XYZ file of C-alpha atoms in Angstrom:
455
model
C 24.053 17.987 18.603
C 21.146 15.888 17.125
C 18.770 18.283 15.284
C 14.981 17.497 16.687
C 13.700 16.621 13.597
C 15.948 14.244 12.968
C 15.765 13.054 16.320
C 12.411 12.344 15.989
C 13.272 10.019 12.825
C 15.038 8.204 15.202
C 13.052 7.781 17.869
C 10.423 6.593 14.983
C 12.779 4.087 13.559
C 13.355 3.011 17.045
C 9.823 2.797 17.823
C 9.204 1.108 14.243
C 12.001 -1.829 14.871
C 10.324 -2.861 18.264
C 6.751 -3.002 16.950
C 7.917 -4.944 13.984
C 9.926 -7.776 16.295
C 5.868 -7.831 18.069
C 3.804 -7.979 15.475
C 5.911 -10.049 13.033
C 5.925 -6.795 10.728
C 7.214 -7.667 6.880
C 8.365 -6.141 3.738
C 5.107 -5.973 2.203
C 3.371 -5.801 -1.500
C 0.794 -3.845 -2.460
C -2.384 -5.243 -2.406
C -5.099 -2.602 -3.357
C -4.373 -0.272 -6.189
C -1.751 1.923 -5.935
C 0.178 1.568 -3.210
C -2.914 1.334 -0.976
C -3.639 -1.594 1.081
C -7.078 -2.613 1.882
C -6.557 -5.070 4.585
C -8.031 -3.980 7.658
C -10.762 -6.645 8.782
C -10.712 -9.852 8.054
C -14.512 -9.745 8.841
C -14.931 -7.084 6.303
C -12.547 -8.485 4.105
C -15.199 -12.039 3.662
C -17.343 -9.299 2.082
C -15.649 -7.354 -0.107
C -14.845 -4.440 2.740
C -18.569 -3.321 1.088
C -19.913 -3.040 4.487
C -17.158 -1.312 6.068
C -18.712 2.231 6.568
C -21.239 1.265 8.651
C -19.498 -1.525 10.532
C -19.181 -1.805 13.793
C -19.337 -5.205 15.065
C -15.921 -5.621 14.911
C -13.212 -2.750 16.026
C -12.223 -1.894 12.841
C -14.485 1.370 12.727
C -11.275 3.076 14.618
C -9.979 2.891 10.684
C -12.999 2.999 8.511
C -15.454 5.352 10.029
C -14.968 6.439 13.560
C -17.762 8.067 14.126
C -19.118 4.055 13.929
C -17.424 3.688 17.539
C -20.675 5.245 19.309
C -22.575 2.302 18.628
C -20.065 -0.097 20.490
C -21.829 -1.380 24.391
C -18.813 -2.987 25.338
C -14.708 -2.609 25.002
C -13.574 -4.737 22.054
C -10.525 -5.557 20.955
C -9.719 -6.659 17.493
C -6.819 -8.677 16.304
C -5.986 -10.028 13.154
C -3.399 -11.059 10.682
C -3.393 -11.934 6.733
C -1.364 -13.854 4.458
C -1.143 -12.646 0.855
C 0.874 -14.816 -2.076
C 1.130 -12.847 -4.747
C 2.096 -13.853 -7.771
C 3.878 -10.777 -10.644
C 5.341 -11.807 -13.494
C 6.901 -10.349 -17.087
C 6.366 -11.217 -20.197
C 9.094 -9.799 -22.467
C 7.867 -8.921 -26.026
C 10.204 -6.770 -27.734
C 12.311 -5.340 -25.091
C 15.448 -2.777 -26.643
C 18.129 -0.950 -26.580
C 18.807 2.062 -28.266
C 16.691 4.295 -30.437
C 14.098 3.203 -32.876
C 15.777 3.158 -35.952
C 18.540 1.764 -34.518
C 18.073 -0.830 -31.097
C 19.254 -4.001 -30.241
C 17.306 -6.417 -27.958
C 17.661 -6.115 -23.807
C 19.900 -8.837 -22.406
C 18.728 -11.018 -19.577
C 15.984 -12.734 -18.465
C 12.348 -11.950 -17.427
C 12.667 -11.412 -13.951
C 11.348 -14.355 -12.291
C 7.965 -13.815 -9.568
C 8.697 -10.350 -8.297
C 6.208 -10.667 -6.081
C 6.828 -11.776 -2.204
C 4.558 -13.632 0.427
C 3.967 -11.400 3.552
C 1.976 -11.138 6.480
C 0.229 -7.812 7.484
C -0.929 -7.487 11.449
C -3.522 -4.976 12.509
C -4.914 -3.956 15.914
C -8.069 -1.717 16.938
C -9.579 -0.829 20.355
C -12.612 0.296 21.196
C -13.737 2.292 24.623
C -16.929 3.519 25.519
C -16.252 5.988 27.914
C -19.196 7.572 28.549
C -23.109 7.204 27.060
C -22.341 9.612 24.096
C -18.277 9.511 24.193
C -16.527 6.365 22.937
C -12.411 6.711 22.510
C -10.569 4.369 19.906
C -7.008 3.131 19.274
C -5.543 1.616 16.152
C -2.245 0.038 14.899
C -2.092 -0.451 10.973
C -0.731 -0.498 7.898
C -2.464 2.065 4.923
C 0.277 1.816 2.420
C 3.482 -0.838 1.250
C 4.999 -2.360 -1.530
C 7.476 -4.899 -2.413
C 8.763 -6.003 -5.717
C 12.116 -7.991 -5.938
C 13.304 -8.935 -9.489
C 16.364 -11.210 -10.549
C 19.525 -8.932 -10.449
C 20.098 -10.086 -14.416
C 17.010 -9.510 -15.585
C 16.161 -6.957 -18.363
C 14.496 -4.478 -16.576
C 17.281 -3.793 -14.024
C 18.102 -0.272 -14.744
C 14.864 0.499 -14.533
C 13.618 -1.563 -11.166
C 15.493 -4.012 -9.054
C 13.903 -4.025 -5.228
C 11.231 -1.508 -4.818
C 10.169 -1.732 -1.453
C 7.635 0.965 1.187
C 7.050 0.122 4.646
C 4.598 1.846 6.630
C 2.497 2.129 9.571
C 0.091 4.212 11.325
C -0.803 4.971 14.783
C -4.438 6.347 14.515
C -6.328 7.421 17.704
C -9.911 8.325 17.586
C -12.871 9.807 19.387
C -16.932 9.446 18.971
C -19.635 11.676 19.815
C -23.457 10.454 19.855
C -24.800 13.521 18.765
C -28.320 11.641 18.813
C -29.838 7.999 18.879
C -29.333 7.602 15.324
C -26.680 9.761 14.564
C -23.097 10.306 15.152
C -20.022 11.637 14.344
C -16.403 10.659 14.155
C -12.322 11.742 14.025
C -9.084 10.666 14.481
C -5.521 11.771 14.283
C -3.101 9.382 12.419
C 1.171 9.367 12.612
C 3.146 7.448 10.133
C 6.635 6.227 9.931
C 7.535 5.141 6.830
C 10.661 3.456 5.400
C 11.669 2.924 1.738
C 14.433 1.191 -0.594
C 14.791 1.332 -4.444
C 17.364 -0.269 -6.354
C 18.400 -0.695 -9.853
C 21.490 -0.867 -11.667
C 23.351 1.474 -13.963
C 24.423 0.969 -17.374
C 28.120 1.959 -17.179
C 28.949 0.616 -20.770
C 25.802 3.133 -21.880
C 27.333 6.339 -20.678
C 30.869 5.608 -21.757
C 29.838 5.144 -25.555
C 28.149 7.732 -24.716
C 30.165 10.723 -23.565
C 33.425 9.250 -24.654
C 35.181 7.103 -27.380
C 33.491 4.144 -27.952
C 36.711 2.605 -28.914
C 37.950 3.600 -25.932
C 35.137 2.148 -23.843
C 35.362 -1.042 -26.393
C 39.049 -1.543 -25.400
C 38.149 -1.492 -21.505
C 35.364 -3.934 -21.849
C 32.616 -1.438 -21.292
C 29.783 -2.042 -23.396
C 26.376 -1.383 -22.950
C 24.557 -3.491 -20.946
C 27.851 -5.721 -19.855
C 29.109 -3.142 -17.494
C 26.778 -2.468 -14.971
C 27.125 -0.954 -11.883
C 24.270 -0.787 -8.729
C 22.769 2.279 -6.814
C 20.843 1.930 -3.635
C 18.348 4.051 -1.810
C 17.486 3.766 1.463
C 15.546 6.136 3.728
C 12.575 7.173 6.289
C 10.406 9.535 6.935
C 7.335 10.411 9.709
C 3.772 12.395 8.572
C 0.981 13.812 10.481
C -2.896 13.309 9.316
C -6.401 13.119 10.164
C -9.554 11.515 9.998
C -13.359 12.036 10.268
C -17.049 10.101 9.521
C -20.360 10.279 10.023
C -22.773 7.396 10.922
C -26.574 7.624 10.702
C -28.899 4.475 11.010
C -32.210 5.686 9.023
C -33.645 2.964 10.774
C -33.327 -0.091 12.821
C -32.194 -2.513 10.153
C -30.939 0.610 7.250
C -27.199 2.405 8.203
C -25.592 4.886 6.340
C -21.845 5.675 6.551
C -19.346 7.863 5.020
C -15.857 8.829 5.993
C -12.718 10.901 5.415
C -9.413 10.325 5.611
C -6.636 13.033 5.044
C -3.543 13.166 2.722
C -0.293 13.099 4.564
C 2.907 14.755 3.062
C 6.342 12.469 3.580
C 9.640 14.221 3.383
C 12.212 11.164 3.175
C 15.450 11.630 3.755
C 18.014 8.771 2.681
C 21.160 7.514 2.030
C 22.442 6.584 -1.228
C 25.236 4.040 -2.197
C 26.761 3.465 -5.204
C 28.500 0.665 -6.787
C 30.775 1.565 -9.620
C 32.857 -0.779 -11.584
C 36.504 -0.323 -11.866
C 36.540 0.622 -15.231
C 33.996 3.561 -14.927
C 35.797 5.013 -12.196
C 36.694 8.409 -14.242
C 32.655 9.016 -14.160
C 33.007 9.574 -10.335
C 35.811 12.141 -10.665
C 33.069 15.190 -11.127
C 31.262 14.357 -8.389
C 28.970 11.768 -9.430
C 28.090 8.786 -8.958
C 29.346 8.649 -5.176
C 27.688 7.831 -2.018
C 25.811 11.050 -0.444
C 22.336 11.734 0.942
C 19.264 12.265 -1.182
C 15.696 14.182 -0.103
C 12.196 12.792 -2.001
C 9.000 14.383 -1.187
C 5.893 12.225 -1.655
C 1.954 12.923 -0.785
C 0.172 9.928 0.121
C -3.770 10.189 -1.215
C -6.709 11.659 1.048
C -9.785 9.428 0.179
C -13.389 9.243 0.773
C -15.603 6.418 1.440
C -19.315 5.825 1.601
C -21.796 3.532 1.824
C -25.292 1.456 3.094
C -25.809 -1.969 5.092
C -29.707 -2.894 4.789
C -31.291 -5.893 6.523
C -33.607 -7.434 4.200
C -34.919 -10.422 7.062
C -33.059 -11.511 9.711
C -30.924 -13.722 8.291
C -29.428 -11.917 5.114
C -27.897 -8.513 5.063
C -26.900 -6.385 2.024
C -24.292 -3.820 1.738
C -22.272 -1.835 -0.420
C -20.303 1.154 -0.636
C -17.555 3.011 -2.799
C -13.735 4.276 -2.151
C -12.554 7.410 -4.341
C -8.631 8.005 -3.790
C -7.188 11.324 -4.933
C -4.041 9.231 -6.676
C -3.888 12.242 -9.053
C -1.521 13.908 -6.374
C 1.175 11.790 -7.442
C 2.470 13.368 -10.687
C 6.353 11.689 -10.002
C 8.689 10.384 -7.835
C 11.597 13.165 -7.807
C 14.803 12.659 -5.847
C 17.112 15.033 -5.096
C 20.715 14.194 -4.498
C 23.169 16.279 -1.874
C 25.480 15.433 -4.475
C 26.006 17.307 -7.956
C 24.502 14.004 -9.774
C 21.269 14.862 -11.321
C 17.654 14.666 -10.216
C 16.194 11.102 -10.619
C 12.411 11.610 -11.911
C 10.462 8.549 -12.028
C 7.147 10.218 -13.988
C 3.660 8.464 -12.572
C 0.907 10.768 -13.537
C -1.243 8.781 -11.758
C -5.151 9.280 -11.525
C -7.891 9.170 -9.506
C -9.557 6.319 -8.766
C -12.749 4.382 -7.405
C -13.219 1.270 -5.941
C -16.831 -0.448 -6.206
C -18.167 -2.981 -3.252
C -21.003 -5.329 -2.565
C -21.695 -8.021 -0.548
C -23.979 -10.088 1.808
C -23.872 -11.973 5.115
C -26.398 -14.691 6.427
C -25.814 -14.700 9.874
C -27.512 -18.379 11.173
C -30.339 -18.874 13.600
C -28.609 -19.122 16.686
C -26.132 -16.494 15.819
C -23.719 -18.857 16.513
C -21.960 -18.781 13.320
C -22.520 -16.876 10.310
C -21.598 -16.943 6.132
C -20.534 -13.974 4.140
C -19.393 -13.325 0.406
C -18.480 -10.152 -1.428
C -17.326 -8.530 -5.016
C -15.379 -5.749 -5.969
C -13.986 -3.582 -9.067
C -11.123 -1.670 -7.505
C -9.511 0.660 -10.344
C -6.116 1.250 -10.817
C -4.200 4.694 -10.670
C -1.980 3.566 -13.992
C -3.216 5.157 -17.500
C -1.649 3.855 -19.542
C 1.602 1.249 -20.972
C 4.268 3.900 -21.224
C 3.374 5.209 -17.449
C 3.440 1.872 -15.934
C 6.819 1.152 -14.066
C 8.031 -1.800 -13.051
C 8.341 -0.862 -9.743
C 4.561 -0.478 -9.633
C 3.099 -2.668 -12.597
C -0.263 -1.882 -10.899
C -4.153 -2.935 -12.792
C -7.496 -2.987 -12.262
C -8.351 -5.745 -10.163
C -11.365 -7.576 -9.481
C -11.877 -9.075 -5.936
C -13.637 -11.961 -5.407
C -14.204 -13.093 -1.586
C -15.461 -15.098 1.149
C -15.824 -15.307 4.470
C -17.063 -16.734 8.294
C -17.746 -16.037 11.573
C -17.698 -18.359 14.626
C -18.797 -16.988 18.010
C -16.511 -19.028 20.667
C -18.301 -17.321 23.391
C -20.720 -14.910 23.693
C -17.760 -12.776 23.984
C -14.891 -13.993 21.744
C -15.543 -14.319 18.225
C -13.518 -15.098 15.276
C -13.424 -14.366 11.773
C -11.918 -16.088 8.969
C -11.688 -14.803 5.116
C -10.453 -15.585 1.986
C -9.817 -13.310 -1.191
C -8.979 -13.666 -4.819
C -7.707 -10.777 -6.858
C -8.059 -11.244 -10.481
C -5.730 -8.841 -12.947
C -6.106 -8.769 -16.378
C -2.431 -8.924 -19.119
C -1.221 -5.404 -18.120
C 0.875 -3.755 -21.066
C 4.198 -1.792 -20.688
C 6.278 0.186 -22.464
C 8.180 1.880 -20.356
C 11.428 3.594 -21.791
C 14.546 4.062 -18.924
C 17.162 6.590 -18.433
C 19.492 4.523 -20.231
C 18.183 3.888 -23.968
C 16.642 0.781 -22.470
C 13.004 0.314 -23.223
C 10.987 -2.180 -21.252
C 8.317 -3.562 -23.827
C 6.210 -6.738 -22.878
C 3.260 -7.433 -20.282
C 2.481 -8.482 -16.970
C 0.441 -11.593 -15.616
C -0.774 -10.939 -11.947
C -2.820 -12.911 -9.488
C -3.382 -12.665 -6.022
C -4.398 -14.950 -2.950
C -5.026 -13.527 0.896
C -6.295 -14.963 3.712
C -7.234 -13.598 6.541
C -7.929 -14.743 9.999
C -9.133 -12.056 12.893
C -9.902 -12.324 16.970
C -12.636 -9.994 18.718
C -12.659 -9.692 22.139
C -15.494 -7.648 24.163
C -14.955 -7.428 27.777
């Protein structure tokens, strides 16, 4: 008999496959820092998301401040799509073997572009459903990663594919309290699915733990006898979400908003690939195929911020993002098997993101122009911490954007968004006596396209 909880990971999945076939649903990379992605306007997204708090011309308040939803007249529908080409590559500088005093350089090559084109889908609804109650639906994406490197590279015991996808079904409710004021929540379910790969230095542990003349004889030598270990698993999590929205006055808006942590438990399934000649190391009990349990806790953050009309052309805004990253200390997996924990150490901090923009919206209010900045900090402290799963920096948006109202109804909203990383060091040593020493050159590109409907 099916245990519930585990039936419910399969309903999920279920559930998971089906939207994916709909809404075109990728592998995806990470796009904000972290593993957070910030792509959930494109309207907001032509500005730097810096008026996103006190938004709510398009539907996307359902994600960034709910209580935002009071304001809406209508039911509006928001649909919208971006493209991202990311571009991740290493630099080796003195990548090794072995210790210090005694090392030998990492064979292979630099991995090629790990990172991978992808298109991300969102979907928000908006009901008024009374003068002071206004209900909300949405259909996202908060988190995702994907990082593919060339199977020879020399990183590959440490990374191979490193991939997190993830999405979120977030209804929501708004209450007018007053005129001015309102307030906001939401409850949010996840379903997330994960794969990590990387292969294993089979040559390594037999010098290691047994004649190296013996290992010599058999061909196993470090890093010429490599073997290949696979993750793959799922997991669903429960959250919330609240805001407030005040407008001080007619053309002045303050928002701020909430949104909860949410603990993953991910059960997976683990296969191993062992060469012939390293078969004794399975013999104990290691190194074979089982089932493996990882607990993560995805970041509660809080945003705030200000949109100010200065005439009634131009608008200002800004606002700022902290993320409690510091929750994620490691990645720890725990195998059903007898083979060891696998500890992937993060120590990961908080962090803040910075936004500002402006939008000129034209005298007939038939089309308007928007542009945006933003210093978005990265949870990485430092070379030795940074994996190459998650070679994550500071990055530096740069953005722009357009509106075009079709109808008085049906408007759309284009955007475009360049994310400028700085040389990111690393030094990060492996289980192995591998040590991954160089740098990483990053750039990304995203554009954005988005349909509002109010009926």
């Amino acid at each position: 008999m099916i245990q519930p909880y585990r039936a419910i990971i399969y309903y999920w999945h279920r559930i998971f496959n089906f939207l994916g076939c709909i809404l075109l649903w990728p592998a995806m990379s990470a796009f904000g820092s972290g593993i957070a992605l910030m792509e959930q306007s494109a309207k907001e997204m032509g500005q730097a998301f810096s008026g996103a708090p006190t938004n709510f011309s398009d539907a996307s308040t359902v994600f960034f401040n709910p209580a935002a939803m009071s304001q809406s007249e209508s039911r509006l529908l928001s649909v919208a799509g971006y493209v991202i080409a990311p571009s991740v590559n290493f630099h080796n500088d003195s990548s090794h073997f072995g210790s210090a005093s005694r090392s030998f350089p990492l064979l292979g090559n630099d991995g090629g572009n790990a990172g991978n084109w992808a298109f991300i889908p969102n979907m928000y609804y908006v009901h008024p459903l009374t003068n002071r109650i206004t209900l909300g639906f949405g259909v996202n994406t908060l988190f995702g990663m994907k990082n593919s490197y060339n199977s020879d590279w020399k990183g590959r015991y440490q990374a191979l594919d490193s991939e997190l996808k993830h999405i979120n079904f977030n209804p929501s409710v708004a209450f007018k309290v007053t005129e001015k004021f309102s307030l906001g929540v939401g409850f949010n379910v996840q379903y997330m699915q994960t794969t990590l790969t990387n292969a294993i230095d089979f040559g390594a542990i037999c010098v290691q733990f047994r004649n190296p003349s013996e290992c010599f004889s058999q061909g196993a030598l470090p890093q010429l006898n490599d073997g290949h270990v696979s993750l793959k698993g799922d997991s669903v999590g429960f959250g919330y979400n609240f805001g407030a929205f005040y407008a001080l006055t007619q053309n002045f808006r303050l928002g701020a908003s909430y949104r909860s942590r949410v603990s993953h438990d991910v059960h997976s399934k683990v296969d191993f690939s062992v060469p012939d000649n390293a078969a004794m190391f399975t013999r104990g009990g290691q190194f074979i195929d089982t089932h493996a349990k990882a607990s993560v806790t995805l970041p509660d953050n809080v945003l705030f911020g200000f949109s100010y009309r200065i005439t009634p052309h131009w608008t200002l805004s800004a606002d700022a993002l902290w993320t409690h990253w510091s929750l994620i200390r490691e990645l720890r997996t725990d195998f059903a098997s007898i083979q060891p924990d696998d500890t992937l150490t993060l120590n990961w901090r908080d962090t803040w993101r910075y936004a500002f923009g402006a939008n000129y919206q034209s005298e007939s209010n038939k089309w308007a122009l928007r542009s945006g900045f933003a210093y978005d900090q990265s949870p990485v402290s430092g070379a030795q911490l940074r994996s190459p799963r998650i070679p994550d920096g500071d990055r530096y948006w740069l953005t722009f954007g357009f509106t075009y109202a079709l109808s008085q109804n049906i408007h759309i909203h284009g955007a475009y968004a360049h994310l400028f990383v700085g040389d990111l060091a690393i030094n990060k040593q492996g289980v192995s006596a591998d040590t991954l020493v160089g740098h990483y050159s990053e750039q990304l590109n995203i554009g954005g396209l988005q349909l509002d409907w109010r009926f």
